[in-house]
Coordinates of C-alpha atoms in Angstrom, one line a residue:
X1 CA 84.2 99.3 82.5
X2 CA 81.5 98.6 79.9
X3 CA 81.9 96.9 76.5
X4 CA 79.6 98.1 73.8
X5 CA 82.1 98.0 71.0
X6 CA 81.3 96.1 67.9
X7 CA 84.4 94.0 68.4
X8 CA 86.7 93.5 71.4
X9 CA 90.3 93.5 70.4
X10 CA 92.4 90.7 72.1
X11 CA 95.9 91.9 72.6
X12 CA 99.1 90.5 74.1
X13 CA 101.6 92.6 75.9
X14 CA 104.8 92.1 77.7
X15 CA 104.3 91.4 81.4
X16 CA 104.9 94.4 83.6
X17 CA 108.5 94.5 84.7
X18 CA 110.0 93.2 81.5
X19 CA 110.0 96.6 79.7
X20 CA 108.7 99.9 81.0
X21 CA 106.9 100.8 77.7
X22 CA 105.4 97.4 77.7
X23 CA 104.3 97.8 81.4
X24 CA 102.6 101.1 80.5
X25 CA 100.7 99.7 77.5
X26 CA 99.8 96.6 79.6
X27 CA 98.3 98.9 82.3
X28 CA 96.4 100.9 79.7
X29 CA 95.0 97.6 78.1
X30 CA 94.0 96.5 81.7
X31 CA 91.8 99.5 81.8
X32 CA 90.5 98.6 78.4
X33 CA 92.2 101.0 76.0
X34 CA 94.6 100.7 73.1
X35 CA 97.7 102.9 72.8
X36 CA 96.5 105.5 70.2
X37 CA 98.2 108.7 71.3
X38 CA 101.9 109.5 70.9
X39 CA 103.6 106.4 72.4
X40 CA 105.2 107.2 75.7
X41 CA 107.6 110.0 74.7
X42 CA 106.8 112.0 77.8
X43 CA 108.9 111.5 81.0
X44 CA 108.2 112.6 84.6
X45 CA 109.8 116.0 84.1
X46 CA 107.8 116.8 81.0
X47 CA 104.6 115.5 82.6
X48 CA 105.3 117.9 85.5
X49 CA 106.1 120.6 83.0
X50 CA 102.7 120.4 81.4
X51 CA 100.8 121.0 84.7
X52 CA 103.4 123.5 85.9
X53 CA 102.9 125.5 82.6
X54 CA 99.1 125.4 82.9
X55 CA 99.1 126.4 86.6
X56 CA 101.4 129.2 85.5
X57 CA 101.6 131.5 88.5
X58 CA 102.9 134.3 86.2
X59 CA 99.6 133.9 84.2
X60 CA 97.0 133.6 87.1
X61 CA 98.4 136.3 89.4
X62 CA 98.8 139.1 86.9
X63 CA 95.4 138.3 85.3
X64 CA 93.6 138.7 88.6
X65 CA 95.8 141.0 90.5
X66 CA 93.3 144.0 90.1
X67 CA 90.6 141.6 91.4
X68 CA 92.7 140.8 94.4
X69 CA 93.6 144.3 95.3
X70 CA 89.9 145.4 95.2
X71 CA 88.6 142.2 96.9
X72 CA 90.4 142.0 100.2
X73 CA 93.6 143.7 99.3
X74 CA 97.2 142.6 100.2
X75 CA 96.3 140.8 103.4
X76 CA 93.8 138.5 101.7
X77 CA 96.1 138.0 98.7
X78 CA 99.1 137.0 100.9
X79 CA 97.4 134.9 103.5
X80 CA 94.7 133.6 101.1
X81 CA 97.5 132.2 99.0
X82 CA 99.0 130.3 101.9
X83 CA 95.6 128.8 102.9
X84 CA 94.7 128.0 99.3
X85 CA 98.0 126.4 98.6
X86 CA 97.7 124.1 101.6
X87 CA 94.2 123.0 100.7
X88 CA 95.2 122.6 97.0
X89 CA 98.0 120.3 98.1
X90 CA 95.4 118.1 99.9
X91 CA 93.4 117.9 96.7
X92 CA 96.5 117.1 94.7
X93 CA 97.6 114.4 97.0
X94 CA 94.2 112.7 96.9
X95 CA 94.1 113.1 93.1
X96 CA 97.7 111.7 92.8
X97 CA 96.7 108.5 94.5
X98 CA 93.8 107.9 92.2
X99 CA 95.9 108.8 89.2
X100 CA 98.5 106.2 90.1
X101 CA 95.8 103.5 90.2
X102 CA 94.1 104.6 86.9
X103 CA 96.7 106.4 84.7
X104 CA 94.4 107.3 81.6
X105 CA 93.7 110.4 79.6
X106 CA 90.1 110.3 80.8
X107 CA 91.2 111.5 84.3
X108 CA 88.5 112.3 86.8
X109 CA 85.5 111.1 84.7
X110 CA 87.2 107.6 84.2
X111 CA 88.1 107.4 87.9
X112 CA 84.4 108.3 88.9
X113 CA 83.3 105.2 87.0
X114 CA 85.9 103.0 88.5
X115 CA 85.4 104.1 92.1
X116 CA 81.6 104.2 92.2
X117 CA 79.1 101.4 92.6
X118 CA 78.9 99.6 89.2
X119 CA 75.2 100.4 88.9
X120 CA 75.8 104.1 89.3
X121 CA 79.1 104.2 87.4
X122 CA 77.6 105.6 84.0
X123 CA 75.9 108.5 85.8
X124 CA 78.9 109.3 87.9
X125 CA 81.2 109.2 84.8
X126 CA 78.7 111.3 82.8
X127 CA 78.3 114.2 85.4
X128 CA 81.9 114.3 86.3
X129 CA 83.0 114.3 82.6
X130 CA 80.8 117.3 81.8
X131 CA 82.0 119.4 84.8
X132 CA 85.6 118.5 83.9
X133 CA 84.9 119.6 80.3
X134 CA 83.4 122.8 81.5
X135 CA 86.4 123.6 83.7
X136 CA 88.8 122.7 81.0
X137 CA 87.3 125.0 78.5
X138 CA 86.9 127.8 81.0
X139 CA 90.6 127.5 82.0
X140 CA 91.7 127.9 78.5
X141 CA 89.3 130.9 78.2
X142 CA 90.8 132.5 81.3
X143 CA 94.4 131.9 80.2
X144 CA 94.2 133.0 76.6
X145 CA 91.9 135.9 77.2
X146 CA 94.2 137.1 79.9
X147 CA 97.0 136.9 77.3
X148 CA 94.9 139.0 74.9
X149 CA 94.4 141.6 77.6
X150 CA 98.0 141.9 78.4
X151 CA 99.1 141.9 74.7
X152 CA 96.5 144.7 74.1
X153 CA 98.0 146.6 77.1
X154 CA 101.5 146.2 75.8
X155 CA 100.4 147.7 72.5
X156 CA 99.5 150.9 74.3
X157 CA 103.1 151.5 75.4
X158 CA 104.6 154.4 73.5
X159 CA 101.6 154.4 71.0
X160 CA 98.2 156.1 70.7
X161 CA 96.5 152.6 70.5
X162 CA 93.4 152.3 72.7
X163 CA 92.2 148.7 73.1
X164 CA 88.4 148.1 73.1
X165 CA 86.5 145.0 73.9
X166 CA 86.2 144.2 70.2
X167 CA 89.9 144.6 69.4
X168 CA 90.7 142.5 72.5
X169 CA 88.3 139.8 71.2
X170 CA 90.0 139.8 67.9
X171 CA 93.4 139.4 69.5
X172 CA 91.9 136.6 71.6
X173 CA 90.7 134.8 68.5
X174 CA 94.1 135.1 66.8
X175 CA 95.8 133.7 69.9
X176 CA 93.5 130.7 70.0
X177 CA 94.0 130.0 66.3
X178 CA 97.8 130.1 66.7
X179 CA 97.7 127.7 69.7
X180 CA 95.4 125.4 67.8
X181 CA 97.8 125.3 64.9
X182 CA 100.7 124.5 67.2
X183 CA 98.7 121.6 68.7
X184 CA 97.8 120.4 65.2
X185 CA 101.0 120.7 63.2
X186 CA 103.6 121.0 66.0
X187 CA 102.8 118.1 68.1
X188 CA 106.5 116.9 68.0
X189 CA 107.5 120.5 68.8
X190 CA 105.4 120.5 72.0
X191 CA 108.0 118.5 74.0
X192 CA 110.6 121.1 73.2
X193 CA 108.1 123.9 74.0
X194 CA 107.5 122.1 77.2
X195 CA 111.1 122.3 78.3
X196 CA 111.3 126.0 77.3
X197 CA 108.0 126.7 79.1
X198 CA 109.3 125.3 82.4
X199 CA 112.4 127.4 82.3
X200 CA 110.6 130.4 81.0
X201 CA 108.2 130.3 84.0
X202 CA 110.8 129.5 86.6
X203 CA 113.6 131.8 85.5
X204 CA 111.2 134.5 84.1
X205 CA 109.2 134.8 87.4
X206 CA 112.3 134.9 89.5
X207 CA 114.0 137.5 87.3
X208 CA 110.9 139.6 87.2
X209 CA 110.5 139.8 91.0
X210 CA 114.2 140.5 91.5
X211 CA 114.1 143.3 88.9
X212 CA 111.1 145.1 90.3
X213 CA 112.4 144.8 93.9
X214 CA 115.9 146.0 92.9
X215 CA 114.8 148.9 90.8
X216 CA 111.7 150.1 92.9
X217 CA 112.3 153.7 94.1
X218 CA 110.7 152.7 97.4
X219 CA 109.0 149.7 98.9
X220 CA 105.8 149.2 100.8
X221 CA 106.0 148.3 104.5
X222 CA 105.4 144.8 105.9
X223 CA 102.3 146.3 107.6
X224 CA 100.9 147.2 104.3
X225 CA 101.7 143.8 102.7
X226 CA 100.7 141.5 105.4
X227 CA 97.9 143.4 107.2
X228 CA 96.2 145.8 104.9
X229 CA 92.6 144.9 104.1
X230 CA 90.8 146.7 101.1
X231 CA 87.2 146.6 100.1
X232 CA 86.6 148.1 96.7
X233 CA 83.8 145.8 95.7
X234 CA 81.2 148.6 95.5
X235 CA 80.9 150.4 92.2
X236 CA 78.9 153.4 91.0
X237 CA 79.0 155.0 94.5
X238 CA 77.6 151.9 96.1
X239 CA 78.9 150.4 99.4
X240 CA 81.1 147.4 99.2
X241 CA 80.2 143.9 100.3
X242 CA 82.2 144.5 103.5
X243 CA 79.7 147.1 104.6
X244 CA 76.6 145.4 103.1
X245 CA 77.4 141.9 104.3
X246 CA 80.7 141.5 106.2
X247 CA 84.5 141.6 105.8
X248 CA 84.5 137.9 106.0
X249 CA 82.5 137.7 102.9
X250 CA 85.0 139.8 101.0
X251 CA 87.8 137.6 102.3
X252 CA 86.3 134.4 101.1
X253 CA 85.5 135.7 97.6
X254 CA 88.9 137.3 97.5
X255 CA 90.8 134.0 97.4
X256 CA 89.6 133.5 93.8
X257 CA 93.0 134.8 92.5
X258 CA 94.9 132.1 94.4
X259 CA 92.5 129.3 93.7
X260 CA 92.1 130.1 90.0
X261 CA 95.9 130.2 89.6
X262 CA 96.5 126.9 91.5
X263 CA 94.2 125.1 89.0
X264 CA 94.8 122.8 86.0
X265 CA 97.1 120.3 87.6
X266 CA 94.9 117.5 86.3
X267 CA 96.8 117.9 83.0
X268 CA 99.4 115.5 84.4
X269 CA 96.6 112.9 84.5
X270 CA 95.3 113.7 81.0
X271 CA 98.8 113.3 79.6
X272 CA 99.4 109.8 81.3
X273 CA 98.7 107.8 78.1
X274 CA 101.6 109.6 76.5
X275 CA 103.8 109.3 79.6
X276 CA 106.6 106.8 80.4
X277 CA 106.1 105.0 83.7
X278 CA 102.7 106.8 84.0
X279 CA 101.5 105.2 87.2
X280 CA 104.2 107.1 89.1
X281 CA 105.1 109.9 86.7
X282 CA 101.6 111.3 86.6
X283 CA 101.2 111.4 90.4
X284 CA 104.6 112.9 90.9
X285 CA 103.8 115.5 88.2
X286 CA 100.6 116.6 90.0
X287 CA 102.3 117.0 93.4
X288 CA 105.4 118.8 92.1
X289 CA 103.4 121.1 90.0
X290 CA 101.4 122.2 93.0
X291 CA 104.3 122.5 95.4
X292 CA 106.6 124.4 93.1
X293 CA 103.9 126.7 91.9
X294 CA 102.8 127.5 95.5
X295 CA 106.3 128.6 96.5
X296 CA 106.9 130.5 93.3
X297 CA 103.5 132.1 93.4
X298 CA 103.9 133.4 96.9
X299 CA 107.3 134.9 96.0
X300 CA 105.6 136.7 93.1
X301 CA 102.7 138.0 95.1
X302 CA 105.0 139.4 97.8
X303 CA 107.4 140.9 95.2
X304 CA 104.5 142.7 93.4
X305 CA 102.9 144.0 96.6
X306 CA 106.2 145.3 98.1
X307 CA 106.9 147.1 94.8
X308 CA 103.7 149.1 94.6
X309 CA 104.6 152.8 94.6
X310 CA 101.2 154.4 94.8
X311 CA 98.2 152.1 95.6
X312 CA 95.5 154.4 94.2
X313 CA 97.4 155.1 91.0
X314 CA 98.1 151.3 90.6
X315 CA 94.5 150.3 91.0
X316 CA 93.3 153.1 88.7
X317 CA 96.1 152.6 86.2
X318 CA 95.4 153.9 82.7
X319 CA 96.8 150.7 81.3
X320 CA 93.9 148.8 83.0
X321 CA 96.5 146.4 84.5
X322 CA 97.9 147.1 87.9
X323 CA 100.9 144.7 87.2
X324 CA 101.7 146.7 84.1
X325 CA 101.7 149.9 86.2
X326 CA 104.0 148.4 88.8
X327 CA 106.4 147.5 86.0
X328 CA 106.3 151.1 84.6
X329 CA 106.8 152.6 88.1
X330 CA 109.8 150.4 89.0
X331 CA 111.8 149.6 85.9
X332 CA 110.6 152.4 83.5
X333 CA 109.0 152.1 80.0
X334 CA 111.6 150.0 78.3
X335 CA 112.1 147.7 81.3
X336 CA 108.3 147.3 81.5
X337 CA 108.1 146.1 77.9
X338 CA 110.7 143.4 78.6
X339 CA 108.7 142.3 81.7
X340 CA 105.4 142.4 79.9
X341 CA 106.9 140.2 77.2
X342 CA 108.0 137.6 79.9
X343 CA 104.4 137.6 81.3
X344 CA 102.7 137.4 77.9
X345 CA 105.1 134.6 76.8
X346 CA 104.2 132.6 79.9
X347 CA 100.6 133.1 79.2
X348 CA 100.9 131.9 75.7
X349 CA 102.8 128.8 76.7
X350 CA 100.1 128.2 79.4
X351 CA 97.3 128.5 76.9
X352 CA 99.0 126.3 74.4
X353 CA 99.4 123.5 76.9
X354 CA 95.9 124.0 78.3
X355 CA 94.6 123.2 74.8
X356 CA 96.8 120.1 74.7
X357 CA 95.3 118.9 78.0
X358 CA 91.7 119.9 76.9
X359 CA 92.0 118.0 73.6
X360 CA 93.2 114.8 75.4
X361 CA 90.3 115.0 77.9
X362 CA 87.7 115.7 75.1
X363 CA 89.2 112.8 73.0
X364 CA 88.9 110.4 75.9
X365 CA 85.3 111.5 76.7
X366 CA 84.4 111.2 73.0
X367 CA 86.1 107.8 72.8
X368 CA 83.6 106.6 75.5
X369 CA 80.6 108.3 73.7
X370 CA 80.3 111.2 76.2
X371 CA 79.9 114.2 73.9
X372 CA 77.6 115.0 71.0
X373 CA 79.3 114.0 67.7
X374 CA 81.5 111.5 69.5
X375 CA 82.0 109.3 66.4
X376 CA 83.7 112.3 64.8
X377 CA 85.6 113.7 67.7
X378 CA 87.1 110.4 68.9
X379 CA 89.2 110.1 65.7
X380 CA 93.0 110.4 66.1
X381 CA 95.1 111.8 63.2
X382 CA 97.1 108.8 62.1
X383 CA 100.0 110.8 60.8
X384 CA 100.5 113.0 63.9
X385 CA 99.0 110.6 66.5
X386 CA 97.2 113.5 68.0
X387 CA 93.4 114.2 68.5
X388 CA 93.3 117.2 66.0
X389 CA 89.5 117.4 65.9
X390 CA 89.2 117.9 69.7
X391 CA 92.0 120.4 69.5
X392 CA 89.8 122.7 67.4
X393 CA 86.8 121.8 69.5
X394 CA 88.6 123.1 72.5
X395 CA 89.6 126.3 70.7
X396 CA 86.0 126.9 69.5
X397 CA 84.4 126.3 72.8
X398 CA 86.9 128.6 74.6
X399 CA 86.1 131.4 72.1
X400 CA 82.4 131.1 72.7
X401 CA 82.9 131.2 76.5
X402 CA 84.8 134.5 76.1
X403 CA 82.1 136.3 74.0
X404 CA 80.2 137.6 77.2
X405 CA 83.2 139.9 77.8
X406 CA 81.8 142.1 74.9
X407 CA 79.0 143.2 77.2
X408 CA 80.1 142.4 80.8
X409 CA 82.5 144.2 83.1
X410 CA 83.1 141.1 85.2
X411 CA 83.2 138.5 82.5
X412 CA 86.8 137.6 83.0
X413 CA 86.5 137.0 86.7
X414 CA 83.4 135.0 86.0
X415 CA 85.3 132.8 83.5
X416 CA 87.9 132.2 86.1
X417 CA 85.2 131.2 88.7
X418 CA 83.7 128.8 86.1
X419 CA 87.1 127.3 85.5
X420 CA 87.7 126.8 89.2
X421 CA 84.3 125.4 90.1
X422 CA 84.1 123.2 87.0
X423 CA 87.4 121.5 87.5
X424 CA 87.2 121.3 91.3
X425 CA 83.8 119.7 91.3
X426 CA 85.1 117.2 88.8
X427 CA 88.0 116.5 91.1
X428 CA 85.8 116.4 94.2
X429 CA 83.2 114.1 92.8
X430 CA 85.4 111.1 92.7
X431 CA 86.8 111.9 96.2
X432 CA 83.2 111.5 97.4
X433 CA 82.9 108.2 95.6
X434 CA 86.2 107.0 97.0
X435 CA 85.0 108.1 100.5
X436 CA 81.2 107.8 100.5
X437 CA 80.1 110.3 103.2
X438 CA 77.0 108.4 104.3
X439 CA 77.8 105.3 106.4
X440 CA 81.4 104.8 107.6
X441 CA 81.0 101.1 106.8
X442 CA 80.4 101.8 103.1
X443 CA 83.4 104.1 103.1
X444 CA 85.6 101.3 104.5
X445 CA 84.1 98.9 101.9
X446 CA 85.2 101.2 99.1
X447 CA 88.6 101.6 100.6
X448 CA 89.1 97.8 100.5
X449 CA 87.8 97.6 96.9
X450 CA 90.3 100.3 95.8
X451 CA 93.4 98.8 94.2
X452 CA 96.2 101.2 95.0
X453 CA 98.8 102.1 92.5
X454 CA 102.5 102.5 93.3
X455 CA 101.8 105.9 94.7
X456 CA 99.5 105.8 97.7
X457 CA 98.8 107.7 101.0
X458 CA 98.4 104.7 103.3
X459 CA 96.5 105.6 106.5
X460 CA 96.3 109.3 105.5
X461 CA 94.2 108.5 102.4
X462 CA 90.7 108.8 104.0
X463 CA 91.5 111.9 106.1
X464 CA 93.1 113.8 103.2
X465 CA 90.3 112.9 100.8
X466 CA 87.6 114.1 103.3
X467 CA 89.5 117.3 103.8
X468 CA 89.8 117.8 100.0
X469 CA 86.1 117.3 99.5
X470 CA 85.2 119.8 102.3
X471 CA 87.4 122.4 100.7
X472 CA 85.9 121.7 97.2
X473 CA 82.4 122.0 98.6
X474 CA 83.3 125.4 100.1
X475 CA 84.8 127.0 97.0
X476 CA 82.1 125.6 94.7
X477 CA 79.6 127.7 96.7
X478 CA 81.9 130.7 97.3
X479 CA 82.8 131.3 93.7
X480 CA 79.1 131.4 92.6
X481 CA 78.5 134.4 94.9
X482 CA 78.2 138.0 93.6
X483 CA 81.6 139.7 93.4
X484 CA 80.6 143.3 92.9
X485 CA 77.8 145.4 94.4
X486 CA 75.3 146.3 93.1
X487 CA 74.4 143.2 91.1
X488 CA 73.0 144.0 87.6
X489 CA 73.4 142.8 84.0
X490 CA 76.9 144.3 83.8
X491 CA 78.2 142.9 87.1
X492 CA 76.4 139.6 87.4
X493 CA 78.7 136.7 88.2
X494 CA 77.6 134.5 85.3
X495 CA 79.5 131.5 86.6
X496 CA 76.3 130.5 88.3
X497 CA 74.6 130.7 84.9
X498 CA 77.3 128.6 83.2
X499 CA 77.3 126.0 85.9
X500 CA 73.6 125.8 86.0
X501 CA 73.5 125.2 82.3
X502 CA 75.9 122.3 82.6
X503 CA 73.9 120.9 85.5
X504 CA 70.6 121.2 83.6
X505 CA 72.1 119.8 80.3
X506 CA 74.0 116.9 81.9
X507 CA 71.2 115.9 84.3
X508 CA 68.4 116.6 81.9
X509 CA 70.0 114.8 78.9
X510 CA 70.9 111.9 81.1
X511 CA 67.2 111.4 82.2
X512 CA 65.8 112.0 78.7
X513 CA 68.3 110.0 76.7
X514 CA 71.9 109.3 77.8
X515 CA 70.8 106.8 80.6
X516 CA 69.6 104.6 77.8
X517 CA 72.9 104.3 75.9
X518 CA 75.8 105.9 77.8
X519 CA 77.6 103.1 79.7
X520 CA 80.6 104.9 80.9
X521 CA 84.1 104.0 79.9
X522 CA 84.1 101.6 76.9
X523 CA 86.5 98.7 76.8
X524 CA 88.4 98.6 73.5
X525 CA 90.8 95.8 74.3
X526 CA 91.4 92.9 76.7
X527 CA 94.6 91.5 78.0
X528 CA 95.8 88.0 77.4

């Protein structure tokens, strides 16, 4: 860690083991930071709750259910979920080990600096930070824009209202503003909302599945749910990618629904500076969030697929949302309103905590001089002990990323691709640094340099990290590929454009300027 502060504050802390809060602050000071955010009010369960709420299977699955039905169909949705869940758990385990060793709000970009060669630490931190920031913003876009879509759909029930891209954009803006206000003025309310959100997701998802299965006039066969492949990736009378390329192509791009949903668990790392016993709680939060979400999500996917009454009508639903059509077909109009409220509520909670996580990451990156205007954005509101300025930066950037939906038919799935690619590249970069893939000797050397935290994987550390990196490299390529045929200005997967912009900006700005002044994580304090 570098020190280019005007003054380096010397601080004394209780030795670890005397008091838990003292141990947490001692560990933070060891990494060079002062305790500025809300002091250690978050426990292990609440830390898990933030990641669980951001993963939010009841947000990701309904938002991309139409995409899943058209891109591989039930078989890819069901088995793709299982494959993605297992791969994501490997990523989570590797992340949890690093989080335990370096529990700070900076998360992946801080870890990249700590785990790389000292001479390359600033560049590693810089690139990782920008990909993480891109992913964080895109996740909020996907979540809150999905909430706006579903709220617009709900407004069509028993009314003559017809949503347009502009009205949906207005709803999206209102949602972001309200979530920003909660994160600004309701910071002490967040811990209570966290508890509500965990129960809302768990009980709401379970109740929803039971309701549609119990009230469905008929159920699809196991053959349909587990073995039916669908390729509706061709539009305007064009052939699908299955015919133009191969069914395997459709299968691999079809796992986006599962992988996008199981994203955002790095929130547990970004919340560690506000978490009690952070070196363990953050790691446990990551693993629990993935595990519980994987099981609950598969339960939801199966429940929705078994409850489809007419596949063609569901896909071509006048509501624009297959999940809404399933609700209408199974529990009727009034019941569908109740279920839609459950889904929209979960999406709203999810978006609110996504902004919480985003603001902490942006605050940490600004604290180390990583973003333009960092002297402005690194300020913490003294009254509320929260980074208010980065809260609104997160809201503004998420709104801007949603604007292409005004002129693109695939903008939402593109935003979800950006979120998935951005976050997982930032996750994977420090796996590569931890396990340098060039010579085995260097990998072993890094392994010995790594000072493990209380949570560690022992002999499984290297194999799990290598498997995680392989998976991340795979999805980083897959989700840049075209999703609809033919490819034109309306159907372009602009994830490639957004990722390209971040690469050009981060690398180009590094070469032209940042390499001269960005030194990576900046030490604010030293421990005596």
